[in-house]
CSV table of N, CA and C in Angstrom, one decimal:
chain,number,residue,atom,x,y,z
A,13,UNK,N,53.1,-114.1,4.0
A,13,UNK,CA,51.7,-114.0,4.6
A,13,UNK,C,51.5,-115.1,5.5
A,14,UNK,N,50.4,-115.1,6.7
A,14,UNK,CA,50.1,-116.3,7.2
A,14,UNK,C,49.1,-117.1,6.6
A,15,UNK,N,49.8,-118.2,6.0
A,15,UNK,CA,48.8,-118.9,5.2
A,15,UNK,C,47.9,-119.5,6.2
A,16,UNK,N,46.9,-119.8,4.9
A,16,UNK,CA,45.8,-120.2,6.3
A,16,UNK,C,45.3,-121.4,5.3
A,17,UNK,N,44.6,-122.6,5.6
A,17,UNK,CA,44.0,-122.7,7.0
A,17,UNK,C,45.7,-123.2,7.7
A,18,UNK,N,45.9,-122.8,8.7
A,18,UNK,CA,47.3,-123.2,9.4
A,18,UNK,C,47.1,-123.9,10.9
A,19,UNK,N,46.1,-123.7,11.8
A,19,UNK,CA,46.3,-124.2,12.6
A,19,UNK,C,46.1,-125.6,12.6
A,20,UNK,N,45.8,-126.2,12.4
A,20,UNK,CA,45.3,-127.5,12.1
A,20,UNK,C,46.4,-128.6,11.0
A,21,UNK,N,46.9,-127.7,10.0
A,21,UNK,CA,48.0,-128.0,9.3
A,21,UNK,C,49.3,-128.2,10.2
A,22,UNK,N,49.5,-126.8,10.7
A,22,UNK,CA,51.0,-127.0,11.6
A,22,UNK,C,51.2,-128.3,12.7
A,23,UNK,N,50.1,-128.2,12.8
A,23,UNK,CA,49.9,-129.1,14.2
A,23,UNK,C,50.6,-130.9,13.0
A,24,UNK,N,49.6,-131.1,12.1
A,24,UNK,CA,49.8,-132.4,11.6
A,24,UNK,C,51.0,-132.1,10.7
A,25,UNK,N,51.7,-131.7,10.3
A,25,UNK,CA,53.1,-131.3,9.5
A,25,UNK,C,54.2,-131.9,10.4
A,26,UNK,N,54.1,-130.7,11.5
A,26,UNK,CA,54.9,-130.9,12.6
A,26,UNK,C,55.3,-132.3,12.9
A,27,UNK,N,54.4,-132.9,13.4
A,27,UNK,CA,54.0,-134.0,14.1
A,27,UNK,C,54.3,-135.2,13.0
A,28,UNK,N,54.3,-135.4,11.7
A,28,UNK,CA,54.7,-136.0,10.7
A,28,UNK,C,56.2,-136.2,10.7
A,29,UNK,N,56.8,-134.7,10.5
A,29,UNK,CA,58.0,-134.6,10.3
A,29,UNK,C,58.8,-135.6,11.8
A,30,UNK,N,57.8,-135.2,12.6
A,30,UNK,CA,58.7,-135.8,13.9
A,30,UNK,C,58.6,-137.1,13.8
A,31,UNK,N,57.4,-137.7,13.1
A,31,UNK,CA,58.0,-139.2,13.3
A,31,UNK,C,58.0,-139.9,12.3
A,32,UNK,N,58.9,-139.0,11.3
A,32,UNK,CA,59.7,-139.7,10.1
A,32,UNK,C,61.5,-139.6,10.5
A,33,UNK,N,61.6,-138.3,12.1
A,33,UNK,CA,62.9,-138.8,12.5
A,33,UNK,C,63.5,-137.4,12.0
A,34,UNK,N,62.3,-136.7,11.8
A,34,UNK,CA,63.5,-135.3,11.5
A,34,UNK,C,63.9,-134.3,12.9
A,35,UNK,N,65.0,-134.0,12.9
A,35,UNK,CA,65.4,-133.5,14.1
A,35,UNK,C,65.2,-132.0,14.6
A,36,UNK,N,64.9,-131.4,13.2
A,36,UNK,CA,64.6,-129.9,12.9
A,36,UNK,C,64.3,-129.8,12.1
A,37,UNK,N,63.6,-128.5,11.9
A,37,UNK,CA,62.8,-127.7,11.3
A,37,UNK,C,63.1,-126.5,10.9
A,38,UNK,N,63.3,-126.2,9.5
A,38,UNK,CA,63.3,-124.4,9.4
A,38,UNK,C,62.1,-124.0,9.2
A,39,UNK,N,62.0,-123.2,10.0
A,39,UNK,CA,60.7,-122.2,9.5
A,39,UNK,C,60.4,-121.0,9.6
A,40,UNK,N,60.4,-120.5,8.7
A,40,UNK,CA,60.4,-118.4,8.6
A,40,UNK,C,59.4,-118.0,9.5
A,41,UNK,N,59.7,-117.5,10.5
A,41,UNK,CA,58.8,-116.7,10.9
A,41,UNK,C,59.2,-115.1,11.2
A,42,UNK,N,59.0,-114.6,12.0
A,42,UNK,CA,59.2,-112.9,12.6
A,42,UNK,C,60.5,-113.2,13.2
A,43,UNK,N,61.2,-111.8,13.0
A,43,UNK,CA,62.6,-111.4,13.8
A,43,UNK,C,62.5,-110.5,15.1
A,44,UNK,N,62.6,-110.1,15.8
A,44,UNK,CA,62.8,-109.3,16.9
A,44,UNK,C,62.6,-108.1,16.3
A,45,UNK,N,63.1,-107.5,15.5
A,45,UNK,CA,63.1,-106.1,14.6
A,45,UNK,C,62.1,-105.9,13.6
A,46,UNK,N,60.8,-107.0,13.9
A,46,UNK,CA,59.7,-106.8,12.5
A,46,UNK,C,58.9,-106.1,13.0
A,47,UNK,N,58.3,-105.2,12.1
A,47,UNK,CA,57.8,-103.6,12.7
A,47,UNK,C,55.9,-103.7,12.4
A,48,UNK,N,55.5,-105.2,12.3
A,48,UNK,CA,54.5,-105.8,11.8
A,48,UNK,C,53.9,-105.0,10.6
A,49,UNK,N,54.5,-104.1,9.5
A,49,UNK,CA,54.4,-103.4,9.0
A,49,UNK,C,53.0,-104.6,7.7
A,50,UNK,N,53.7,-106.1,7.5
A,50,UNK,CA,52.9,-106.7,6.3
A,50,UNK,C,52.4,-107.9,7.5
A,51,UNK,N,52.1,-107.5,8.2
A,51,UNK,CA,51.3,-108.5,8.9
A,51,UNK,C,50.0,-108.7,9.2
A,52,UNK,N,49.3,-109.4,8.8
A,52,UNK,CA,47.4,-109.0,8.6
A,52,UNK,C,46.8,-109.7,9.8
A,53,UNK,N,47.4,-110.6,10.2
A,53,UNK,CA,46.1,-111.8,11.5
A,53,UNK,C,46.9,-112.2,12.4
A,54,UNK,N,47.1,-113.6,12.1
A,54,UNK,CA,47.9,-114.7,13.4
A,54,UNK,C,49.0,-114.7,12.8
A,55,UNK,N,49.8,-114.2,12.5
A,55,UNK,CA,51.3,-114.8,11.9
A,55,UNK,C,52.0,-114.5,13.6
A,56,UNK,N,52.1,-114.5,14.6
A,56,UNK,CA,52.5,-113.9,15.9
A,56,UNK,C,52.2,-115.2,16.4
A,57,UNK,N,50.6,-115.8,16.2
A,57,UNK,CA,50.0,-117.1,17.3
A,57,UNK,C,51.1,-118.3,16.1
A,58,UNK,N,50.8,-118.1,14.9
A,58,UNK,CA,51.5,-119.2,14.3
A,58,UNK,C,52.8,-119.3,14.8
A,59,UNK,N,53.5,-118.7,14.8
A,59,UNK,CA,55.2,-118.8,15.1
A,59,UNK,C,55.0,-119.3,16.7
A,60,UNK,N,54.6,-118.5,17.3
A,60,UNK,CA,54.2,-119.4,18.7
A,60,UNK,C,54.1,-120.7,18.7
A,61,UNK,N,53.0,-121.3,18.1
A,61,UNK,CA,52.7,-122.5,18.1
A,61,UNK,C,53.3,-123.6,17.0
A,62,UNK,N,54.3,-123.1,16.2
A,62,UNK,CA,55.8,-124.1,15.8
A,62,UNK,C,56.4,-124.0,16.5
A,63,UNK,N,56.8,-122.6,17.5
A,63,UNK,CA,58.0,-123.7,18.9
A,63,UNK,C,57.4,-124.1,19.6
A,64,UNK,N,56.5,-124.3,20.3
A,64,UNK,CA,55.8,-125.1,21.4
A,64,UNK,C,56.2,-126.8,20.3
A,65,UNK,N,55.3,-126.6,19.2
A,65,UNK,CA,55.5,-128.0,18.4
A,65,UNK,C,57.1,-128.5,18.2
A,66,UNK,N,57.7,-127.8,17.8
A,66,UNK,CA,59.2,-128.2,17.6
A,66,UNK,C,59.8,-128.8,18.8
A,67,UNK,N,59.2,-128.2,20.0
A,67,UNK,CA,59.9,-128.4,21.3
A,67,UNK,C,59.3,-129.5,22.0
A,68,UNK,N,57.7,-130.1,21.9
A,68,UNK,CA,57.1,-131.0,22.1
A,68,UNK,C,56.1,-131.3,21.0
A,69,UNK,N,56.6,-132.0,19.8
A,69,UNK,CA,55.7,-132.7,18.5
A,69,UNK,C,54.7,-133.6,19.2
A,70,UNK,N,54.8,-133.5,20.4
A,70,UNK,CA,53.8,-135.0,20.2
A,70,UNK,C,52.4,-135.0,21.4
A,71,UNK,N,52.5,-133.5,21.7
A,71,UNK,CA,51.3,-133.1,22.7
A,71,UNK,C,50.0,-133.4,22.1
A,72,UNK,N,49.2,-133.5,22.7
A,72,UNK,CA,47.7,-133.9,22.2
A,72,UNK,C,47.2,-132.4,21.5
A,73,UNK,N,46.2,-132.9,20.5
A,73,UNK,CA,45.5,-131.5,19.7
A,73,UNK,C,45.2,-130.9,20.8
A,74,UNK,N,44.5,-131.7,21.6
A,74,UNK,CA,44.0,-130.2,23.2
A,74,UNK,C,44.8,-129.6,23.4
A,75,UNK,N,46.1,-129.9,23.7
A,75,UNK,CA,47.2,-129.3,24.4
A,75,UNK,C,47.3,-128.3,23.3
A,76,UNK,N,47.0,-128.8,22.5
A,76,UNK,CA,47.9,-127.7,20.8
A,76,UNK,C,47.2,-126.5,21.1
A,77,UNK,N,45.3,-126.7,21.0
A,77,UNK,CA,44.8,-125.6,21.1
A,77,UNK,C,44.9,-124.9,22.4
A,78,UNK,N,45.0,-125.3,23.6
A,78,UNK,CA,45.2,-125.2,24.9
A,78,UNK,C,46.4,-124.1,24.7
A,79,UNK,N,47.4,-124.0,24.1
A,79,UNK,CA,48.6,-123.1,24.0
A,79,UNK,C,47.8,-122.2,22.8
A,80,UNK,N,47.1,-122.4,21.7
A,80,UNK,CA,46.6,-121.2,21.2
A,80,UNK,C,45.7,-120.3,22.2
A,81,UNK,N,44.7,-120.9,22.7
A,81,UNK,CA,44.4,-120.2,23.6
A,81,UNK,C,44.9,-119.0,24.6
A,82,UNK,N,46.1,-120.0,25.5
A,82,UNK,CA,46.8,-119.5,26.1
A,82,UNK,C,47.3,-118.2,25.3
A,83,UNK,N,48.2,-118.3,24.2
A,83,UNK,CA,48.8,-117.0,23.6
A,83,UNK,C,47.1,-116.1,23.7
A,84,UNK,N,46.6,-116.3,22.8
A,84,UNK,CA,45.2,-115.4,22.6
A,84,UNK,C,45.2,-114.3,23.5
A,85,UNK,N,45.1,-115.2,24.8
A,85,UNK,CA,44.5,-114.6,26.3
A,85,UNK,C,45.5,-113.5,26.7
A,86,UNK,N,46.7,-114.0,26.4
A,86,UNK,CA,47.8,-112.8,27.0
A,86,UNK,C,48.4,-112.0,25.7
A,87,UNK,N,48.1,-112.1,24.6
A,87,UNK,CA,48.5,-111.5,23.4
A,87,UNK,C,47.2,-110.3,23.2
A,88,UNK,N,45.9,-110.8,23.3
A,88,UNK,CA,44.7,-110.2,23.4
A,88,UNK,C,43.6,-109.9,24.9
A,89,UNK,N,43.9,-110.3,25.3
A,89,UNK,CA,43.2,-110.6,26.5
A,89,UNK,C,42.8,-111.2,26.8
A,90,UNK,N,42.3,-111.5,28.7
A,90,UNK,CA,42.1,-112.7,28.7
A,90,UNK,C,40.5,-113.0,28.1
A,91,UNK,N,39.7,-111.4,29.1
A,91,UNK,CA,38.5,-111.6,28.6
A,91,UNK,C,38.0,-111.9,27.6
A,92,UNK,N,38.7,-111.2,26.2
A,92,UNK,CA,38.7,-111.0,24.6
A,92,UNK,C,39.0,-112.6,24.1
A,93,UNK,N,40.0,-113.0,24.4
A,93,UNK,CA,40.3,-114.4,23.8
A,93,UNK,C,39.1,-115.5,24.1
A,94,UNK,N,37.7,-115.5,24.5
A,94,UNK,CA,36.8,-116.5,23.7
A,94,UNK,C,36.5,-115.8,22.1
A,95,UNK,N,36.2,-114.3,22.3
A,95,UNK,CA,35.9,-113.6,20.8
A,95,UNK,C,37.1,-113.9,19.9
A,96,UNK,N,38.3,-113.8,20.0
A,96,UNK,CA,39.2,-113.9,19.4
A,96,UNK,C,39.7,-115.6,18.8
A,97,UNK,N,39.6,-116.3,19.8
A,97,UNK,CA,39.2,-117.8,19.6
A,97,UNK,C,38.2,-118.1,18.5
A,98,UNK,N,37.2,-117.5,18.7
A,98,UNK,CA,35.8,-118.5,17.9
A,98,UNK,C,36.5,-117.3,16.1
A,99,UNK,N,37.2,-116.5,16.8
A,99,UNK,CA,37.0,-115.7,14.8
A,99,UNK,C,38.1,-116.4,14.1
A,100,UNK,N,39.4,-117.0,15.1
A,100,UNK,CA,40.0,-117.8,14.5
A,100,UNK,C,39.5,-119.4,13.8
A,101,UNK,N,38.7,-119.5,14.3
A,101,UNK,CA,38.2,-120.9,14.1
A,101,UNK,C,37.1,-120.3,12.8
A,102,UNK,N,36.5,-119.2,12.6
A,102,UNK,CA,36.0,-119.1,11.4
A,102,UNK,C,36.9,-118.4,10.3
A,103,UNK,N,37.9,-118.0,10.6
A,103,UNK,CA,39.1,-117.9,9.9
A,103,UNK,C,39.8,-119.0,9.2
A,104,UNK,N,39.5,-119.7,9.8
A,104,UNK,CA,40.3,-121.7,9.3
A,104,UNK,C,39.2,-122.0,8.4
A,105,UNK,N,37.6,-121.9,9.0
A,105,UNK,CA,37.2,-122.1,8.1
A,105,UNK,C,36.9,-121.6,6.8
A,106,UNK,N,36.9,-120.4,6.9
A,106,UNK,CA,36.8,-119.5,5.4
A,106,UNK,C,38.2,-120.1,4.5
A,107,UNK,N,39.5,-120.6,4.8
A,107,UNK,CA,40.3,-120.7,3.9
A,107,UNK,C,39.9,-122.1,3.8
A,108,UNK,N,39.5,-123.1,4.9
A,108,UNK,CA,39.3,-124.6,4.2
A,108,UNK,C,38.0,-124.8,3.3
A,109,UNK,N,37.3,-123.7,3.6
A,109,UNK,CA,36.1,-123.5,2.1
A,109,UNK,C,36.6,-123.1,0.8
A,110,UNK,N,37.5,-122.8,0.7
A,110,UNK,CA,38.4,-122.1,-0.7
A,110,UNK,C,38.4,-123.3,-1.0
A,111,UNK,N,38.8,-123.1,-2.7
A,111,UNK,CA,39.3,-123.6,-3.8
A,111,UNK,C,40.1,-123.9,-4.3
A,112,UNK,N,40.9,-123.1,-3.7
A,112,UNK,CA,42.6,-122.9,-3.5
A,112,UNK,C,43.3,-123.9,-2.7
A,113,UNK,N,43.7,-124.8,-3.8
A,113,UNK,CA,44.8,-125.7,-3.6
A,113,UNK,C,45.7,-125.5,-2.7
A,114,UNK,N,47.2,-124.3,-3.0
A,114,UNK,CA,47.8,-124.5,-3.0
A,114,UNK,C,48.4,-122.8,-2.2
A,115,UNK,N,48.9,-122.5,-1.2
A,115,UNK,CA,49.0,-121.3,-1.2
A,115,UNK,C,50.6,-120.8,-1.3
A,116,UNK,N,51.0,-119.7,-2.5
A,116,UNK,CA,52.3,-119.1,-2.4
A,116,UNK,C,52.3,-118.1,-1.8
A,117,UNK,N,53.6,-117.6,-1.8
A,117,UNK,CA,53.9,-116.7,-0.6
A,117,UNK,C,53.7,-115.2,-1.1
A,118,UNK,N,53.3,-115.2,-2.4
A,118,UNK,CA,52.7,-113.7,-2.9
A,118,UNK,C,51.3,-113.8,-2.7
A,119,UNK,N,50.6,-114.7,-2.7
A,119,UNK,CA,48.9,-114.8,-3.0
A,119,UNK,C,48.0,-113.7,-1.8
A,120,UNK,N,47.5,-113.0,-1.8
A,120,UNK,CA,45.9,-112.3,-1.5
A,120,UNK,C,45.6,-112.6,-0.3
A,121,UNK,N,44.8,-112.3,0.3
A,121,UNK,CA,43.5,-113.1,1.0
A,121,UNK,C,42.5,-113.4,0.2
A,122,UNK,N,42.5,-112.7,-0.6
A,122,UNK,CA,41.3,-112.8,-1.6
A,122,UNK,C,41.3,-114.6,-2.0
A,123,UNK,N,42.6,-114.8,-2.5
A,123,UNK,CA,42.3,-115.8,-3.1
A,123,UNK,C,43.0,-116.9,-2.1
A,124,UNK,N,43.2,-116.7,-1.0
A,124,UNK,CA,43.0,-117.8,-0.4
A,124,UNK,C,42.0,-118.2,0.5
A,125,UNK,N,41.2,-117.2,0.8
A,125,UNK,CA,39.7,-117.5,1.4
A,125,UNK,C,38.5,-117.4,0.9
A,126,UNK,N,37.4,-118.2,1.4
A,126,UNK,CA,36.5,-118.4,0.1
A,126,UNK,C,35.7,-116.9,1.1
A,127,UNK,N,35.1,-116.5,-0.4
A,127,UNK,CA,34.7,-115.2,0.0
A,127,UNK,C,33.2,-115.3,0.4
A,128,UNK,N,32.5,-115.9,-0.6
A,128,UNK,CA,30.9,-116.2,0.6
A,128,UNK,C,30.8,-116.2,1.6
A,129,UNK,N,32.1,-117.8,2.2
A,129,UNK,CA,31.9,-118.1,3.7
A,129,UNK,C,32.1,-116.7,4.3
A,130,UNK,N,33.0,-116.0,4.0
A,130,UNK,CA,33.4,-114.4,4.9
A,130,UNK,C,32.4,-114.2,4.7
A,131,UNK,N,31.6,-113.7,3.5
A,131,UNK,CA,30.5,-112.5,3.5
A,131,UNK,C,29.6,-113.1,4.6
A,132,UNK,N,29.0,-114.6,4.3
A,132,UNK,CA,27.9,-115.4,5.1
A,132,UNK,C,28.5,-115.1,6.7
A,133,UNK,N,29.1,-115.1,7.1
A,133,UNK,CA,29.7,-114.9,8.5
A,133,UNK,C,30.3,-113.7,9.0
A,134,UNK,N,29.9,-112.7,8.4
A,134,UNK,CA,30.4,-111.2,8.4
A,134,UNK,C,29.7,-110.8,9.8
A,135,UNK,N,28.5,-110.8,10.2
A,135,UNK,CA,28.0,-110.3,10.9
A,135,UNK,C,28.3,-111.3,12.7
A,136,UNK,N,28.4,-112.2,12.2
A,136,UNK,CA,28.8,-113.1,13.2
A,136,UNK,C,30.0,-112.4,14.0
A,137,UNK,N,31.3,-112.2,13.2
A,137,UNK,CA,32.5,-112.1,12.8
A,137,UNK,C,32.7,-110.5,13.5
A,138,UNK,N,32.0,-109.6,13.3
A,138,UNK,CA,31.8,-108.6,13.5
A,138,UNK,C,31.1,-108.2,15.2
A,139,UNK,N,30.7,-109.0,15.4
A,139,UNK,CA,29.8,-109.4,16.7
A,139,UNK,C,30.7,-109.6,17.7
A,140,UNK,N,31.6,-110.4,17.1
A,140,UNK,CA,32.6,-111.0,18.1
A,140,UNK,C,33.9,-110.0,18.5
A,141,UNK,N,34.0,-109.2,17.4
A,141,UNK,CA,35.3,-108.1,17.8
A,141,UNK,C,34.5,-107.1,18.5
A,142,UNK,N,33.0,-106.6,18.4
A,142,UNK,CA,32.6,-105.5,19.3
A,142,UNK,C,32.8,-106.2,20.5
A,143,UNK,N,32.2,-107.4,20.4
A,143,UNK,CA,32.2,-107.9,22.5
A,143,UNK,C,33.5,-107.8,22.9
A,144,UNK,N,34.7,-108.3,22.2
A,144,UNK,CA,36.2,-108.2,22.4
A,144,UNK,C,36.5,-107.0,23.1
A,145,UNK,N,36.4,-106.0,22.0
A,145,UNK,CA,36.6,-104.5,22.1
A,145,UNK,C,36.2,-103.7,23.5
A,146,UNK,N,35.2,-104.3,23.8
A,146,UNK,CA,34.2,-104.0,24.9
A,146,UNK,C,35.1,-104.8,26.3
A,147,UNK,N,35.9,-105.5,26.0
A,147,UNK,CA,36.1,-106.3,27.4
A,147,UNK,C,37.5,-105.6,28.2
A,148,UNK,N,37.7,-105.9,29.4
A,148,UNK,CA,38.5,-105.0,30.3
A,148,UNK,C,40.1,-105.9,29.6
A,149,UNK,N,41.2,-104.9,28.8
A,149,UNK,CA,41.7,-105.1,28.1
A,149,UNK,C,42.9,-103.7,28.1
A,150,UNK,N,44.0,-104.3,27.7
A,150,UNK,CA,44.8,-102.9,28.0
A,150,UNK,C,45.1,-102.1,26.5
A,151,UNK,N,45.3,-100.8,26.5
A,151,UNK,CA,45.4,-100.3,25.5
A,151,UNK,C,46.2,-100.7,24.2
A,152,UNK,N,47.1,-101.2,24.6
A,152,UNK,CA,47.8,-102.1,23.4
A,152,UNK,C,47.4,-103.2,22.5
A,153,UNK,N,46.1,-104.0,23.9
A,153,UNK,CA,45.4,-105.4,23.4
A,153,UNK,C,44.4,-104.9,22.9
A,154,UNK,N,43.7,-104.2,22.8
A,154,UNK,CA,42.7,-102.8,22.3
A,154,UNK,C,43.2,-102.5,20.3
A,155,UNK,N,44.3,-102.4,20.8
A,155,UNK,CA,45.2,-102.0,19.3
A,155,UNK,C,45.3,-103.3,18.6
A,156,UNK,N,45.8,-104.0,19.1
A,156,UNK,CA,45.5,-105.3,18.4
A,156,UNK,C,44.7,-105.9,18.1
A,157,UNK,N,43.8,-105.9,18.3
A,157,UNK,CA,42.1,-106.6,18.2
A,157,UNK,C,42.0,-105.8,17.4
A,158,UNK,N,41.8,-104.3,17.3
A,158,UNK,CA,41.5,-103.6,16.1
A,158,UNK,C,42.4,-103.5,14.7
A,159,UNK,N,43.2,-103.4,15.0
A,159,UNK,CA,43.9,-104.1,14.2
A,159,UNK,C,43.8,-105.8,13.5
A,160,UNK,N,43.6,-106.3,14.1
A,160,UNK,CA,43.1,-108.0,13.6
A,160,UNK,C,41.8,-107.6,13.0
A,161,UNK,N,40.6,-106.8,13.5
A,161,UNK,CA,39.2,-106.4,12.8
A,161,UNK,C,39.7,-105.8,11.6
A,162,UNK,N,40.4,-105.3,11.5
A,162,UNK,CA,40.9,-104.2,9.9
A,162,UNK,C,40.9,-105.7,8.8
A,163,UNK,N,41.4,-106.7,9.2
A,163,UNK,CA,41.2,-108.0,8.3
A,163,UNK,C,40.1,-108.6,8.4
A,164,UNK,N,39.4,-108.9,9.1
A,164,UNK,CA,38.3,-109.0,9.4
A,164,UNK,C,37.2,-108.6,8.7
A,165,UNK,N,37.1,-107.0,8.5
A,165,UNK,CA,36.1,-106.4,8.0
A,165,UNK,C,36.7,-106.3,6.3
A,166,UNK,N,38.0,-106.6,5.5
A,166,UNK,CA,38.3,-106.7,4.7
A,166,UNK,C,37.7,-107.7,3.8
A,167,UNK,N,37.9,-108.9,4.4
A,167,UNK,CA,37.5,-109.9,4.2
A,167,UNK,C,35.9,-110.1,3.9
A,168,UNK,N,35.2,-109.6,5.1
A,168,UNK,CA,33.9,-110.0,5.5
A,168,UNK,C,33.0,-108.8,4.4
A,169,UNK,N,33.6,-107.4,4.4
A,169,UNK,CA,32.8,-106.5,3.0
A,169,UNK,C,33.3,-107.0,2.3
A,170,UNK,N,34.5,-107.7,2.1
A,170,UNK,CA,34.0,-108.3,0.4
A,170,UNK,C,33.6,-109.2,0.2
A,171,UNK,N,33.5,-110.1,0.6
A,171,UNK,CA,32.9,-111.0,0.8
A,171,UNK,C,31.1,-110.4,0.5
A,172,UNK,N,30.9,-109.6,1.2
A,172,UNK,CA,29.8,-109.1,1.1
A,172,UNK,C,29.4,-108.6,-0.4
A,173,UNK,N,30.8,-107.6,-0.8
A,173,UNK,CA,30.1,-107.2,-2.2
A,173,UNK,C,30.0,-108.0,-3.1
A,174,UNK,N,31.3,-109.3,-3.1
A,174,UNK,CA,31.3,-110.3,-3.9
A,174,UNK,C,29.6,-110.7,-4.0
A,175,UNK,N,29.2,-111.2,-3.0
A,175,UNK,CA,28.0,-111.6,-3.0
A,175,UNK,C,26.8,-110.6,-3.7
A,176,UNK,N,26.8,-109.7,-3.2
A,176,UNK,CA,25.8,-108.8,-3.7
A,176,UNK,C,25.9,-107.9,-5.2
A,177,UNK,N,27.3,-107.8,-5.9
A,177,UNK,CA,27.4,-106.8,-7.1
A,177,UNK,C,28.6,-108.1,-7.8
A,178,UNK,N,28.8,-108.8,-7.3
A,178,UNK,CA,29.8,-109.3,-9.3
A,178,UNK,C,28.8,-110.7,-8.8
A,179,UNK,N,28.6,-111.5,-7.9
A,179,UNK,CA,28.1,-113.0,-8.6
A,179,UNK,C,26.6,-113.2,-8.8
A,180,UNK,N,26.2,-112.1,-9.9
A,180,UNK,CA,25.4,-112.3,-10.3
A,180,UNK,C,23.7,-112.0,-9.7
A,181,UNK,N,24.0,-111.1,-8.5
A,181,UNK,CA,22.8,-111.1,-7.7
A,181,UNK,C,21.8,-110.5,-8.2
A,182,UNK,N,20.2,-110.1,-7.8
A,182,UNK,CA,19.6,-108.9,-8.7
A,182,UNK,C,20.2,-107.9,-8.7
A,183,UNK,N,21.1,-107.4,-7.2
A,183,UNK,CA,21.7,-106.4,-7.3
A,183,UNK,C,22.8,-105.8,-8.0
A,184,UNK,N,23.2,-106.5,-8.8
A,184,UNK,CA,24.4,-106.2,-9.3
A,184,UNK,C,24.2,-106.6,-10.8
């Protein structure tokens, strides 16, 4: 899965490894032949942004996000990529509000993002994929974005019921 919070991680990992003198890196990502069949968000921007890092460890965080961006714009659009931008950045933070230590490579979303912050930012979140969706964008970057919303709204209703039917609300 793409663990999260990741952007902010890869960037300082990377950048460690490089100046303790390591010369390489393995890191799993996507094959040419992956049919994005178990792919839920950014596992596409992550892999991007370990070879930009592998290839230059030592660019400044602007630069870092400067190249997330960039992917965004031409993976999503260019229009769509401020919407797509600002959901990643509440995506980092819903997993750095978790609980969760530690992430393995079977774990949820559930349990690696804190589910309030989704529910509390659902509508935000949701806000941001209509304007997306809305912007002059090609039919594939269309599929994408909607597709990225299918996580999105997974997250953000549960989040929602969490809050309103098991933690205790009047409603529930």
């Amino acid at each position: 899965i793409c663990g999260s919070p990741f952007l902010r991680y890869v960037y300082e990992d990377v950048r460690k490894f490089a100046d303790l003198g390591v010369k390489g890196i393995y890191s799993e990502g996507r094959d040419g032949n992956d049919t994005d069949s178990c792919q839920y968000a950014f596992e596409k921007l992550r892999d991007y942004l370990v070879c930009e890092l592998m290839w230059n460890p030592y660019m400044s965080y602007r630069e870092y996000l400067n190249k997330a961006e960039e992917f965004i714009s031409i993976y999503y659009g260019e229009e769509a990529e401020p919407y797509i931008f600002r959901y990643l950045q509440l995506w980092e933070a819903a997993a750095e509000a978790s609980d969760h230590d530690f992430v393995y490579n079977f774990d949820g979303m559930k349990a690696i993002f804190n589910l309030d912050y989704c529910g509390e930012h659902y509508a935000e979140m949701s806000a941001l994929f209509d304007k997306a969706e809305q912007t002059h964008i090609t039919e594939e970057q269309l599929l994408r974005i909607k597709k990225l919303r299918c996580t999105m709204d997974f997250l953000g209703l549960t989040g929602v019921y969490y809050k309103r039917y098991v933690n205790g609300s009047p409603e529930s």
